[in-house]
PDB file of C-alpha atoms in Angstrom:
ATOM      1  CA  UNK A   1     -13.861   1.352 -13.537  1.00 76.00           C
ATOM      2  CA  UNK A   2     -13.221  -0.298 -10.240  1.00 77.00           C
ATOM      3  CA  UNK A   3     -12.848   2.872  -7.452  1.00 86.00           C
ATOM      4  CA  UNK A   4     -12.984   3.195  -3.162  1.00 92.00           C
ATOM      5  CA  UNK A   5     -13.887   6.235  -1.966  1.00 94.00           C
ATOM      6  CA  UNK A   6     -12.867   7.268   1.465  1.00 94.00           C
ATOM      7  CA  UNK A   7     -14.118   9.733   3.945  1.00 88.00           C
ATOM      8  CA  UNK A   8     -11.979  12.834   4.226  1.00 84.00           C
ATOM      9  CA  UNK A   9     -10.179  13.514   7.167  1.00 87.00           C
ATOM     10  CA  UNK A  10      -8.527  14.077   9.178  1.00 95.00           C
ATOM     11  CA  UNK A  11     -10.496  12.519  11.889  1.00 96.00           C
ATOM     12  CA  UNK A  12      -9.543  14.043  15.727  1.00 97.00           C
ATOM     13  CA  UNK A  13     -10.620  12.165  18.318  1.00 97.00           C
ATOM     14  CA  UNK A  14     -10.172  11.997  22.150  1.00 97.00           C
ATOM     15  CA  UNK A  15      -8.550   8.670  23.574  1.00 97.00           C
ATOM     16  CA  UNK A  16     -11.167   5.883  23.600  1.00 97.00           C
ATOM     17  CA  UNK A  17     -14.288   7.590  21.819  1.00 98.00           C
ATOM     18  CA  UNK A  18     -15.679   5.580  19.040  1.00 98.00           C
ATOM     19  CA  UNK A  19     -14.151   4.932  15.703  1.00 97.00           C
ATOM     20  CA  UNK A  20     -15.925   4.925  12.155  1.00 97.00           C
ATOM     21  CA  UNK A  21     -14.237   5.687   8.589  1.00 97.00           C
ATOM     22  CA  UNK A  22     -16.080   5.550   5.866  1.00 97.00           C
ATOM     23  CA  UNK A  23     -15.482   3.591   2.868  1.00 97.00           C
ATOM     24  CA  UNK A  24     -17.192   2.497  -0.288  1.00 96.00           C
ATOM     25  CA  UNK A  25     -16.657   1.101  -3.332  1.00 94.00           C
ATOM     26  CA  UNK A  26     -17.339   1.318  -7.200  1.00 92.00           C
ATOM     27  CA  UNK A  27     -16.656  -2.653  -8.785  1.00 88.00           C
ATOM     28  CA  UNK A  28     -17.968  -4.763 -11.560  1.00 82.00           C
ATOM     29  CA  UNK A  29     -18.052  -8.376 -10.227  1.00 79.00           C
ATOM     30  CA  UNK A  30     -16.785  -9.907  -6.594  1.00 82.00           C
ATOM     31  CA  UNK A  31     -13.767  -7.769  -5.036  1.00 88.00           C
ATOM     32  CA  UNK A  32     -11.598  -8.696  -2.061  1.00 88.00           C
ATOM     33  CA  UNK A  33     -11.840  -5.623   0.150  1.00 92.00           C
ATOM     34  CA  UNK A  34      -9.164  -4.060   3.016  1.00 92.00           C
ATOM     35  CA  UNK A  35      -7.601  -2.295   5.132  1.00 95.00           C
ATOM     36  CA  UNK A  36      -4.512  -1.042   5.269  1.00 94.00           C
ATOM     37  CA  UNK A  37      -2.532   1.384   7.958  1.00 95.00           C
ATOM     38  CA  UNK A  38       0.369   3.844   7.755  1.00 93.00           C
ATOM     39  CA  UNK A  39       1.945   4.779  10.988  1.00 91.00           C
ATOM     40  CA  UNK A  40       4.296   8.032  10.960  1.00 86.00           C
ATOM     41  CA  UNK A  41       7.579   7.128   8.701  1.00 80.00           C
ATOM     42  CA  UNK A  42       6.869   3.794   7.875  1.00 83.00           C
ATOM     43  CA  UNK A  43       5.409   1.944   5.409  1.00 85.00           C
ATOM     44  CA  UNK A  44       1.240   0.170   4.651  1.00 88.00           C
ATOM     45  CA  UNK A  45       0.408  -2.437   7.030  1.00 90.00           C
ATOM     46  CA  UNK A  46      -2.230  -4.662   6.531  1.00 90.00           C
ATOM     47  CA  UNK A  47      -4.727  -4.049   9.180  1.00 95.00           C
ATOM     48  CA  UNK A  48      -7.781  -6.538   7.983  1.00 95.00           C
ATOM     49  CA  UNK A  49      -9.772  -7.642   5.324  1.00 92.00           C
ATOM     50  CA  UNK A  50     -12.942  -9.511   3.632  1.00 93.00           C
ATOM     51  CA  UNK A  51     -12.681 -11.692   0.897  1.00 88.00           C
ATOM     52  CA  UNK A  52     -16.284 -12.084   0.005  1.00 89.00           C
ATOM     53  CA  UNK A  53     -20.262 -10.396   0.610  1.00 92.00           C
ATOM     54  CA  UNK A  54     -20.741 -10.319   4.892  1.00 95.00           C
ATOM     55  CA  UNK A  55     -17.518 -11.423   5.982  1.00 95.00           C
ATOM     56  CA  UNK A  56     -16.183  -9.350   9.122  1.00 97.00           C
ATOM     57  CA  UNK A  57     -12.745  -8.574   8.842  1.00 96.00           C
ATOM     58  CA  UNK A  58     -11.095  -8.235  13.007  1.00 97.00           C
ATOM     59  CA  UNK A  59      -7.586  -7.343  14.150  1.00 96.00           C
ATOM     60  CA  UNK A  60      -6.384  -5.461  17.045  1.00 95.00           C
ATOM     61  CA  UNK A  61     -10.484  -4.148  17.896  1.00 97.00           C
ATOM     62  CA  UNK A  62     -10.663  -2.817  14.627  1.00 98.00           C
ATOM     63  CA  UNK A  63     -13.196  -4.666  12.986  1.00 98.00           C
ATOM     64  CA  UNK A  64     -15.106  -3.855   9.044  1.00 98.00           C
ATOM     65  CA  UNK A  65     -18.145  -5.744   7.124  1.00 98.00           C
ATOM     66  CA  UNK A  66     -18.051  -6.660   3.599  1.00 96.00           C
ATOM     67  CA  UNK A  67     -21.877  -5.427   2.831  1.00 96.00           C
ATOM     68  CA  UNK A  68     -22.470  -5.753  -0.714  1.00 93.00           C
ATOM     69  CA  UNK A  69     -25.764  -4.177  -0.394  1.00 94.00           C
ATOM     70  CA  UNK A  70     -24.617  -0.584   0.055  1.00 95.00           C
ATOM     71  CA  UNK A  71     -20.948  -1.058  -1.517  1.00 95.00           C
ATOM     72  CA  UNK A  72     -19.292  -0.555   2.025  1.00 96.00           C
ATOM     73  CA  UNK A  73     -16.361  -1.113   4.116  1.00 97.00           C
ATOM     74  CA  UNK A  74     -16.574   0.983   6.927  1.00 98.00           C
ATOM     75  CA  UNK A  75     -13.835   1.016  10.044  1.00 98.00           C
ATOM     76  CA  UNK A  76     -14.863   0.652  13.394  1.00 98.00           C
ATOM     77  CA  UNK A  77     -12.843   0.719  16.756  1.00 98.00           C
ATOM     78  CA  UNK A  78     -14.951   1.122  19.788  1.00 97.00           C
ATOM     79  CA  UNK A  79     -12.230   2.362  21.885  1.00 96.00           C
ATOM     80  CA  UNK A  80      -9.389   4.199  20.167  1.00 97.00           C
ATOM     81  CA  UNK A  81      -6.184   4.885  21.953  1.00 97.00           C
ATOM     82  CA  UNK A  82      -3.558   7.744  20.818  1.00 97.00           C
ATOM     83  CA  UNK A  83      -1.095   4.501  19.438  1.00 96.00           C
ATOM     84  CA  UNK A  84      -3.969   4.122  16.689  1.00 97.00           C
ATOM     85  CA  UNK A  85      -2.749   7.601  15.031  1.00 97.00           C
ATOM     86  CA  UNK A  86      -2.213   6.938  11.623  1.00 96.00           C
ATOM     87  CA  UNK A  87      -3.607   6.852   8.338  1.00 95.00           C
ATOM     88  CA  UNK A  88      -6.060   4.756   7.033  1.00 97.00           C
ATOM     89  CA  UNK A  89      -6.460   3.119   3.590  1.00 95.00           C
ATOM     90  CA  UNK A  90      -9.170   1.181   2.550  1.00 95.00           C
ATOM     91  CA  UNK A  91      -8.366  -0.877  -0.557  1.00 92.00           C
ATOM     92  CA  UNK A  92     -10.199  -3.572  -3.188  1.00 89.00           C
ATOM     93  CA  UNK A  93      -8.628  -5.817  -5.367  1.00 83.00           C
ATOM     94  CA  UNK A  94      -9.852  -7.757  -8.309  1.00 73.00           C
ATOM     95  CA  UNK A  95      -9.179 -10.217 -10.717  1.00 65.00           C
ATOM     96  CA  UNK A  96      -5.752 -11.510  -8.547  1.00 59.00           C
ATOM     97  CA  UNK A  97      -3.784  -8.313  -9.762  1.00 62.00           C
ATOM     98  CA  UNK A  98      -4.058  -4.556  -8.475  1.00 71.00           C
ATOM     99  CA  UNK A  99      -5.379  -3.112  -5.704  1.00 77.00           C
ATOM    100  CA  UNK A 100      -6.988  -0.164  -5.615  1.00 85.00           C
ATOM    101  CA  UNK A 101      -6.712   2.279  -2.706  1.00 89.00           C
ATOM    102  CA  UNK A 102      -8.754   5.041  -1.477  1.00 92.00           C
ATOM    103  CA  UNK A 103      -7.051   8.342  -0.695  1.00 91.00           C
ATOM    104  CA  UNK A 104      -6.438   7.877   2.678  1.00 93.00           C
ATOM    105  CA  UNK A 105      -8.446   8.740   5.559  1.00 95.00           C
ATOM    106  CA  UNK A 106      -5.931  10.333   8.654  1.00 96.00           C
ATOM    107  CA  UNK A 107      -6.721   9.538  12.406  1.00 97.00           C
ATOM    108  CA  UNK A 108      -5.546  11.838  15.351  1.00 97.00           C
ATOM    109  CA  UNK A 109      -6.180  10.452  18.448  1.00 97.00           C
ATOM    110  CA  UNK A 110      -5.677  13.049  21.766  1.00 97.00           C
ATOM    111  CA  UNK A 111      -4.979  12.137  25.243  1.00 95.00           C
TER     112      UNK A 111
ATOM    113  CA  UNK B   1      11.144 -12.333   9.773  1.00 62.00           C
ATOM    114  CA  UNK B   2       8.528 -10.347   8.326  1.00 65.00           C
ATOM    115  CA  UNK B   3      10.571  -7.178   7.319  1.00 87.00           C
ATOM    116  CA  UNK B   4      11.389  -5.664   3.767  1.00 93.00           C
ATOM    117  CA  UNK B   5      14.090  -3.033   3.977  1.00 95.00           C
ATOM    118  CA  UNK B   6      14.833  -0.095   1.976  1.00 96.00           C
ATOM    119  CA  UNK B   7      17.642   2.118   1.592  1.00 97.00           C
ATOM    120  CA  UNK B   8      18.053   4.581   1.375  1.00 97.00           C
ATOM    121  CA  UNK B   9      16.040   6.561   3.488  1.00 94.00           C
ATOM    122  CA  UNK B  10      16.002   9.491   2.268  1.00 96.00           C
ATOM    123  CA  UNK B  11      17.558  11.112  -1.097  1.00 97.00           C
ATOM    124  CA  UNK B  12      17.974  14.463  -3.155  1.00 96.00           C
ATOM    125  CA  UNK B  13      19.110  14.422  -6.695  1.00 95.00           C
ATOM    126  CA  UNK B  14      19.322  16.815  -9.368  1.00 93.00           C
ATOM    127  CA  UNK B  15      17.999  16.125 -12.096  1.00 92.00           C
ATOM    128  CA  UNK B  16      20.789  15.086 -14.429  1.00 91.00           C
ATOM    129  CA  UNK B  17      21.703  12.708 -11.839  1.00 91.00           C
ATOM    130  CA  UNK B  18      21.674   8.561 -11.619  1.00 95.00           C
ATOM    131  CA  UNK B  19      20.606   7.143  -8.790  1.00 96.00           C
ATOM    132  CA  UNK B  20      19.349   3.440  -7.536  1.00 97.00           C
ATOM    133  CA  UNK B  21      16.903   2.826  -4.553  1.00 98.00           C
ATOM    134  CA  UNK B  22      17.109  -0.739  -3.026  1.00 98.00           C
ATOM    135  CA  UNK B  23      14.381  -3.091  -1.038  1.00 98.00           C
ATOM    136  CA  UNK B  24      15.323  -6.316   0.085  1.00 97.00           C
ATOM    137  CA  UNK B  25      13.366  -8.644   1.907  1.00 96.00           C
ATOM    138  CA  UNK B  26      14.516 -12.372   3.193  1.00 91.00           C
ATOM    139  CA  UNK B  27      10.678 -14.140   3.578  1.00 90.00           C
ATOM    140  CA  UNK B  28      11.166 -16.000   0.675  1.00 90.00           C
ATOM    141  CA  UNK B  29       8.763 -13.961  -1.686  1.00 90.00           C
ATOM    142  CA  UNK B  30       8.435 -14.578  -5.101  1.00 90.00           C
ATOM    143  CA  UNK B  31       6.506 -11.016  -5.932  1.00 89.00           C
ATOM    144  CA  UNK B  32       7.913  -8.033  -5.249  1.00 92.00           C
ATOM    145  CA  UNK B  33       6.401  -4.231  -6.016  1.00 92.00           C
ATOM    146  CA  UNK B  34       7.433  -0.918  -6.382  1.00 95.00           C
ATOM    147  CA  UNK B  35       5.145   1.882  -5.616  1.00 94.00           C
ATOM    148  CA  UNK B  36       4.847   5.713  -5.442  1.00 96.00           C
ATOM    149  CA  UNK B  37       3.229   7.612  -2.920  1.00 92.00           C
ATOM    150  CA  UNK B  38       2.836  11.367  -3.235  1.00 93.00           C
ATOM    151  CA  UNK B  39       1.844  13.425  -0.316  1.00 87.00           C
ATOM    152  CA  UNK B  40      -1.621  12.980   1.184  1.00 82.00           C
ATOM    153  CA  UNK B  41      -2.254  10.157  -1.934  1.00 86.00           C
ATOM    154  CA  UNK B  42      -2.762   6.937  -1.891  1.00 88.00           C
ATOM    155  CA  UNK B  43       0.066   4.134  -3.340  1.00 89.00           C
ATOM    156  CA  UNK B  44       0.122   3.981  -7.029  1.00 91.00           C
ATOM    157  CA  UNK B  45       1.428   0.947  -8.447  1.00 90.00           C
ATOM    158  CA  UNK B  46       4.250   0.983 -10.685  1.00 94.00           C
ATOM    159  CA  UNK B  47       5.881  -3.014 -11.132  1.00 93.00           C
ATOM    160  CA  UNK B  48       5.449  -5.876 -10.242  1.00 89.00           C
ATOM    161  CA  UNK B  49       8.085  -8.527 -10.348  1.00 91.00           C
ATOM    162  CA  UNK B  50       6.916 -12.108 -10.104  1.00 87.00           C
ATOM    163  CA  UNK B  51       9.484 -15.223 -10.301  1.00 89.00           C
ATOM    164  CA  UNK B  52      12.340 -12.345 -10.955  1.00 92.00           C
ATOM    165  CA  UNK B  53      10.412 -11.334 -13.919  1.00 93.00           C
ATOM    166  CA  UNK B  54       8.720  -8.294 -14.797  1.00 93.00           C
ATOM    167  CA  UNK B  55       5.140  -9.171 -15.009  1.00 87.00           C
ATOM    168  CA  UNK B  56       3.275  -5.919 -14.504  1.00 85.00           C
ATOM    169  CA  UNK B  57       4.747  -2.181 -16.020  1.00 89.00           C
ATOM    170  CA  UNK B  58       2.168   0.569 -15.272  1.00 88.00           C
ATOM    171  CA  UNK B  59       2.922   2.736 -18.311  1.00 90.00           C
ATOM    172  CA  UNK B  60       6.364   4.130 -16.212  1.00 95.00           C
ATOM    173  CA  UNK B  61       8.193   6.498 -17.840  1.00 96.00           C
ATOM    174  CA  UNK B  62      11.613   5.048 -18.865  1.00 95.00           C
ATOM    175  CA  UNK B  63      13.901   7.253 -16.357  1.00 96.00           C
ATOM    176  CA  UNK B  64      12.611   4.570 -13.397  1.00 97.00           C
ATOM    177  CA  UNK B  65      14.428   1.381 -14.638  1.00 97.00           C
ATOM    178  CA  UNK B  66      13.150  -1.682 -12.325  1.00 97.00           C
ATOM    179  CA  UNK B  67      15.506  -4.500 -11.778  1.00 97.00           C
ATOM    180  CA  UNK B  68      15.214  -7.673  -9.934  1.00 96.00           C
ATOM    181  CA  UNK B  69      18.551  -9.378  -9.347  1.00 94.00           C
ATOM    182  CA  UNK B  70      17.488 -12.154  -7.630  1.00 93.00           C
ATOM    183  CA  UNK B  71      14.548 -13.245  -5.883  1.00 89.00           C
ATOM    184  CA  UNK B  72      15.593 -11.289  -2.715  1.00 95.00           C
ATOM    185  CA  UNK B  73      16.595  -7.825  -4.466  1.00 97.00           C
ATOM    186  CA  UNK B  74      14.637  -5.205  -5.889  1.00 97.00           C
ATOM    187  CA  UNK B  75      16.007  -1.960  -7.252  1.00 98.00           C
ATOM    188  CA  UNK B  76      14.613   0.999  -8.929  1.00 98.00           C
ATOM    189  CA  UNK B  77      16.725   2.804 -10.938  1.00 98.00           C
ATOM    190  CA  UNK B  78      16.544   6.453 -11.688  1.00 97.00           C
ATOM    191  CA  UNK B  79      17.738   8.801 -14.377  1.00 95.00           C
ATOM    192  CA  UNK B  80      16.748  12.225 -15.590  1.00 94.00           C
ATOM    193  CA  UNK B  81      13.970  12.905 -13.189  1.00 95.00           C
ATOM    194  CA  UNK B  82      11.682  15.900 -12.940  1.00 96.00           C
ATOM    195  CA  UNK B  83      10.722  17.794  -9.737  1.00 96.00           C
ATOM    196  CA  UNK B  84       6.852  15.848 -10.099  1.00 96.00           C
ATOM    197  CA  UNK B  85       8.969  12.673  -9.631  1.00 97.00           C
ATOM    198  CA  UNK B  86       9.574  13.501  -5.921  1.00 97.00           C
ATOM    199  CA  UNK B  87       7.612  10.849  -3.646  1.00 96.00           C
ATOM    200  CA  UNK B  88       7.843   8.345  -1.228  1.00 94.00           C
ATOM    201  CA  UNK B  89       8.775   5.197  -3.328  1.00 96.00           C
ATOM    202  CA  UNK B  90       7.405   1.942  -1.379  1.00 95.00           C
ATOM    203  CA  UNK B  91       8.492  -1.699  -1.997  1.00 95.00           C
ATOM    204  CA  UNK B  92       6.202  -4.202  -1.111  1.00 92.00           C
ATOM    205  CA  UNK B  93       6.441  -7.966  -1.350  1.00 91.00           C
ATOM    206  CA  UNK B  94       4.435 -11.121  -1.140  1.00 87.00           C
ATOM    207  CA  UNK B  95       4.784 -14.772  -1.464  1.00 82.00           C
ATOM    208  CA  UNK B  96       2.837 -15.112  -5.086  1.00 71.00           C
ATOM    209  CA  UNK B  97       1.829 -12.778  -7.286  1.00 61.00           C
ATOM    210  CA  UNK B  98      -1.326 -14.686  -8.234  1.00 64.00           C
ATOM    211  CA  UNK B  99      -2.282 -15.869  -4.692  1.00 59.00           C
ATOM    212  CA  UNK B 100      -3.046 -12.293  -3.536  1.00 55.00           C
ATOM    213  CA  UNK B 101      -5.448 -12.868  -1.727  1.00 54.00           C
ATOM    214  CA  UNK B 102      -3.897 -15.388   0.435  1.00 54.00           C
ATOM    215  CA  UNK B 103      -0.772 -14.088   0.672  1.00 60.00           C
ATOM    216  CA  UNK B 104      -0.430 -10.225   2.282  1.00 73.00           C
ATOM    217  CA  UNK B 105       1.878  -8.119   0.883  1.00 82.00           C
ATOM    218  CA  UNK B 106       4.242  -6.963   3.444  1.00 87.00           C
ATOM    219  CA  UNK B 107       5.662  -2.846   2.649  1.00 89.00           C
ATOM    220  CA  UNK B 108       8.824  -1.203   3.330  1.00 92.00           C
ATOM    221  CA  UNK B 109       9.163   1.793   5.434  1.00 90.00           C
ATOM    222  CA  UNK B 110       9.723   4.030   1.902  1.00 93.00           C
ATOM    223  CA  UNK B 111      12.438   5.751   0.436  1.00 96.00           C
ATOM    224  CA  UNK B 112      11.898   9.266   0.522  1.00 95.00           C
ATOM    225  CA  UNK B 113      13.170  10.846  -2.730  1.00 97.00           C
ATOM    226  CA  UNK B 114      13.132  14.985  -3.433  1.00 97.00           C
ATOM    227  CA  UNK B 115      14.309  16.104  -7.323  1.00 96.00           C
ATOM    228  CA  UNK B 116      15.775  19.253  -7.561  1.00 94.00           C
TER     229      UNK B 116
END
Protein backbone atom coordinates (compact mmCIF):
# COMPACT_ATOMS: atom_id res chain seq x y z
CA UNK A 1 0.00 0.00 0.00
CA UNK A 2 0.72 3.65 -0.43
CA UNK A 3 3.63 4.57 2.51
CA UNK A 4 6.39 7.81 3.16
CA UNK A 5 9.14 7.03 4.98
CA UNK A 6 10.98 9.70 6.81
CA UNK A 7 14.43 10.08 8.13
CA UNK A 8 14.69 9.70 11.88
CA UNK A 9 15.56 12.43 13.90
CA UNK A 10 15.93 14.42 15.64
CA UNK A 11 18.06 16.56 13.50
CA UNK A 12 20.42 19.30 15.71
CA UNK A 13 21.73 21.83 13.90
CA UNK A 14 23.61 25.15 14.52
CA UNK A 15 21.78 28.44 13.25
CA UNK A 16 22.17 28.74 9.46
CA UNK A 17 23.98 25.33 8.49
CA UNK A 18 22.30 23.50 5.76
CA UNK A 19 19.04 21.70 5.88
CA UNK A 20 18.11 18.18 4.31
CA UNK A 21 15.29 15.61 5.56
CA UNK A 22 14.83 12.79 3.94
CA UNK A 23 11.74 11.51 2.52
CA UNK A 24 10.49 8.83 0.22
CA UNK A 25 7.68 7.23 -0.83
CA UNK A 26 5.97 3.77 -1.56
CA UNK A 27 2.69 4.58 -4.27
CA UNK A 28 0.90 2.82 -7.03
CA UNK A 29 0.00 5.52 -9.63
CA UNK A 30 0.57 9.62 -9.52
CA UNK A 31 0.54 11.04 -5.77
CA UNK A 32 0.42 14.68 -4.70
CA UNK A 33 3.35 14.95 -2.30
CA UNK A 34 4.03 17.56 0.95
CA UNK A 35 5.10 19.04 3.54
CA UNK A 36 3.76 19.76 6.51
CA UNK A 37 5.21 21.56 9.93
CA UNK A 38 4.38 21.37 13.64
CA UNK A 39 5.69 24.14 15.75
CA UNK A 40 5.70 23.52 19.71
CA UNK A 41 1.80 23.38 20.92
CA UNK A 42 0.18 23.98 17.87
CA UNK A 43 -1.20 22.29 15.24
CA UNK A 44 0.23 20.90 11.10
CA UNK A 45 0.91 23.69 8.89
CA UNK A 46 1.27 23.30 5.44
CA UNK A 47 4.75 24.19 4.57
CA UNK A 48 4.85 23.21 0.58
CA UNK A 49 4.06 20.82 -1.86
CA UNK A 50 4.24 19.11 -5.53
CA UNK A 51 1.42 18.01 -7.30
CA UNK A 52 3.06 16.10 -10.06
CA UNK A 53 6.83 14.29 -11.33
CA UNK A 54 9.68 17.51 -11.08
CA UNK A 55 7.69 20.12 -9.67
CA UNK A 56 9.65 22.20 -6.89
CA UNK A 57 7.61 22.93 -4.09
CA UNK A 58 9.14 26.75 -2.28
CA UNK A 59 7.95 28.60 0.82
CA UNK A 60 9.76 30.51 3.35
CA UNK A 61 13.57 29.03 1.75
CA UNK A 62 12.41 25.73 2.25
CA UNK A 63 12.21 24.29 -0.98
CA UNK A 64 11.54 20.03 -2.08
CA UNK A 65 11.49 18.19 -5.71
CA UNK A 66 8.93 15.82 -6.74
CA UNK A 67 11.57 13.18 -8.41
CA UNK A 68 9.72 10.26 -9.45
CA UNK A 69 12.82 8.53 -10.39
CA UNK A 70 14.05 7.68 -6.90
CA UNK A 71 10.51 8.04 -5.04
CA UNK A 72 11.75 11.28 -3.17
CA UNK A 73 10.79 14.34 -1.43
CA UNK A 74 13.58 15.55 0.33
CA UNK A 75 13.63 19.08 2.50
CA UNK A 76 16.09 21.54 1.95
CA UNK A 77 16.78 24.98 3.71
CA UNK A 78 20.12 26.42 2.99
CA UNK A 79 20.17 28.57 5.93
CA UNK A 80 18.19 27.44 8.97
CA UNK A 81 17.47 29.78 11.78
CA UNK A 82 16.47 28.56 15.51
CA UNK A 83 12.49 29.88 14.53
CA UNK A 84 12.58 26.75 12.05
CA UNK A 85 12.48 24.29 15.26
CA UNK A 86 9.81 22.07 14.71
CA UNK A 87 8.76 18.94 13.36
CA UNK A 88 8.59 17.92 10.03
CA UNK A 89 6.05 15.76 8.15
CA UNK A 90 6.28 14.77 4.81
CA UNK A 91 2.94 13.53 3.43
CA UNK A 92 1.31 11.96 -0.08
CA UNK A 93 -2.07 11.84 -0.99
CA UNK A 94 -3.93 9.90 -3.58
CA UNK A 95 -6.96 9.36 -5.26
CA UNK A 96 -8.55 13.00 -3.73
CA UNK A 97 -9.01 11.31 -0.20
CA UNK A 98 -6.27 10.52 2.58
CA UNK A 99 -3.09 11.57 3.12
CA UNK A 100 -0.58 9.68 4.28
CA UNK A 101 2.12 10.99 6.63
CA UNK A 102 5.50 9.93 7.50
CA UNK A 103 6.43 9.70 11.17
CA UNK A 104 7.78 12.85 11.62
CA UNK A 105 11.20 14.00 11.28
CA UNK A 106 12.13 16.71 14.48
CA UNK A 107 14.46 19.78 13.80
CA UNK A 108 16.53 21.54 16.63
CA UNK A 109 18.09 24.42 15.54
CA UNK A 110 20.95 26.08 18.20
CA UNK A 111 22.09 29.55 18.37
CA UNK B 1 -9.24 34.53 8.83
CA UNK B 2 -7.43 31.46 8.43
CA UNK B 3 -7.83 29.98 12.02
CA UNK B 4 -9.72 26.75 13.28
CA UNK B 5 -10.10 26.74 17.03
CA UNK B 6 -10.34 24.07 19.48
CA UNK B 7 -11.34 23.82 22.93
CA UNK B 8 -10.55 22.68 25.01
CA UNK B 9 -7.05 22.69 25.42
CA UNK B 10 -6.33 20.36 27.45
CA UNK B 11 -8.54 17.51 29.29
CA UNK B 12 -8.41 14.48 31.82
CA UNK B 13 -11.25 12.09 32.13
CA UNK B 14 -11.80 8.93 33.74
CA UNK B 15 -12.87 6.55 32.05
CA UNK B 16 -16.55 6.22 32.82
CA UNK B 17 -16.77 9.74 31.94
CA UNK B 18 -18.62 11.81 28.85
CA UNK B 19 -16.94 14.32 27.42
CA UNK B 20 -17.17 16.55 23.97
CA UNK B 21 -14.12 18.29 22.26
CA UNK B 22 -15.07 21.23 19.91
CA UNK B 23 -13.25 22.86 16.60
CA UNK B 24 -14.76 25.60 14.93
CA UNK B 25 -13.53 27.38 12.12
CA UNK B 26 -15.32 30.56 10.24
CA UNK B 27 -13.44 30.21 6.45
CA UNK B 28 -16.35 28.93 5.04
CA UNK B 29 -15.18 25.18 4.72
CA UNK B 30 -17.27 22.60 3.65
CA UNK B 31 -14.78 19.56 4.96
CA UNK B 32 -13.87 19.27 8.18
CA UNK B 33 -11.51 16.34 9.95
CA UNK B 34 -10.80 14.92 13.06
CA UNK B 35 -7.52 13.37 13.75
CA UNK B 36 -5.38 11.64 16.43
CA UNK B 37 -1.93 12.17 17.09
CA UNK B 38 -0.06 10.05 19.60
CA UNK B 39 3.29 11.07 20.83
CA UNK B 40 6.21 11.15 18.41
CA UNK B 41 3.45 9.70 15.52
CA UNK B 42 2.26 11.02 12.79
CA UNK B 43 -1.78 12.22 12.37
CA UNK B 44 -4.06 9.36 11.87
CA UNK B 45 -7.20 10.11 10.29
CA UNK B 46 -10.33 9.38 11.90
CA UNK B 47 -13.58 11.48 9.92
CA UNK B 48 -14.15 13.34 7.61
CA UNK B 49 -17.21 15.48 7.34
CA UNK B 50 -18.02 16.87 3.92
CA UNK B 51 -21.31 19.12 3.25
CA UNK B 52 -22.17 18.37 7.19
CA UNK B 53 -22.16 14.79 6.34
CA UNK B 54 -20.11 12.04 7.41
CA UNK B 55 -18.32 10.91 4.39
CA UNK B 56 -15.25 9.11 5.66
CA UNK B 57 -15.30 6.74 9.24
CA UNK B 58 -11.86 5.09 9.70
CA UNK B 59 -13.09 1.95 11.46
CA UNK B 60 -13.44 4.31 14.99
CA UNK B 61 -14.45 2.61 17.77
CA UNK B 62 -17.98 3.77 18.80
CA UNK B 63 -16.95 5.64 22.24
CA UNK B 64 -15.66 8.75 19.73
CA UNK B 65 -19.10 9.91 18.39
CA UNK B 66 -18.38 12.69 15.54
CA UNK B 67 -20.96 15.32 15.03
CA UNK B 68 -21.21 18.14 12.68
CA UNK B 69 -23.86 20.67 13.66
CA UNK B 70 -23.49 22.92 11.09
CA UNK B 71 -21.08 23.69 8.55
CA UNK B 72 -18.96 25.74 11.07
CA UNK B 73 -18.98 23.13 14.11
CA UNK B 74 -17.28 20.03 14.62
CA UNK B 75 -17.41 17.98 17.79
CA UNK B 76 -16.06 14.74 18.89
CA UNK B 77 -17.75 13.11 21.39
CA UNK B 78 -16.32 10.76 23.91
CA UNK B 79 -17.55 7.98 26.13
CA UNK B 80 -15.97 5.06 27.91
CA UNK B 81 -12.42 5.61 26.88
CA UNK B 82 -9.34 3.56 27.65
CA UNK B 83 -5.93 4.90 28.81
CA UNK B 84 -4.55 4.02 24.78
CA UNK B 85 -7.18 6.66 23.85
CA UNK B 86 -5.01 9.49 25.29
CA UNK B 87 -3.67 11.78 22.29
CA UNK B 88 -3.60 14.96 20.85
CA UNK B 89 -6.95 15.07 18.86
CA UNK B 90 -6.48 17.61 15.76
CA UNK B 91 -9.30 19.20 13.68
CA UNK B 92 -8.49 20.18 10.41
CA UNK B 93 -10.59 21.81 7.72
CA UNK B 94 -10.67 22.66 4.08
CA UNK B 95 -12.84 24.21 1.54
CA UNK B 96 -13.86 20.71 -0.41
CA UNK B 97 -13.37 17.49 0.42
CA UNK B 98 -12.78 16.40 -3.18
CA UNK B 99 -10.65 19.42 -4.28
CA UNK B 100 -7.76 18.42 -1.97
CA UNK B 101 -5.40 19.21 -3.76
CA UNK B 102 -6.36 22.70 -4.38
CA UNK B 103 -7.64 23.48 -1.33
CA UNK B 104 -5.06 23.13 1.96
CA UNK B 105 -6.38 21.93 4.89
CA UNK B 106 -5.87 24.35 7.59
CA UNK B 107 -5.28 22.37 11.51
CA UNK B 108 -6.16 23.37 14.88
CA UNK B 109 -3.71 23.81 17.59
CA UNK B 110 -5.07 20.17 19.22
CA UNK B 111 -6.88 19.24 22.11
CA UNK B 112 -4.78 17.49 24.39
CA UNK B 113 -6.76 14.64 26.03
CA UNK B 114 -5.16 12.16 29.02
CA UNK B 115 -7.67 8.98 30.17
CA UNK B 116 -7.26 7.90 33.46
Amino acid sequence: GDSVTQMEGPVTLSEEAFLTINCTYTATGYPSLFWYVQYPGEGLQLLLKATKADDKGSNKGFEATYRKETTSFHLEKGSVQVSDSAVYFCALIQNFNKFYFGSGTKLNVKP
Amino acid sequence: DTEVTQTPKHLVMGMTNKKSLKCEQHMGHRAMYWYKQKAKKPPELMFVYSYEKLSINESVPSRFSPECPNSSLLNLHLHALQPEDSALYLCASSQDETQILLYEQYFGPGTRLTVT
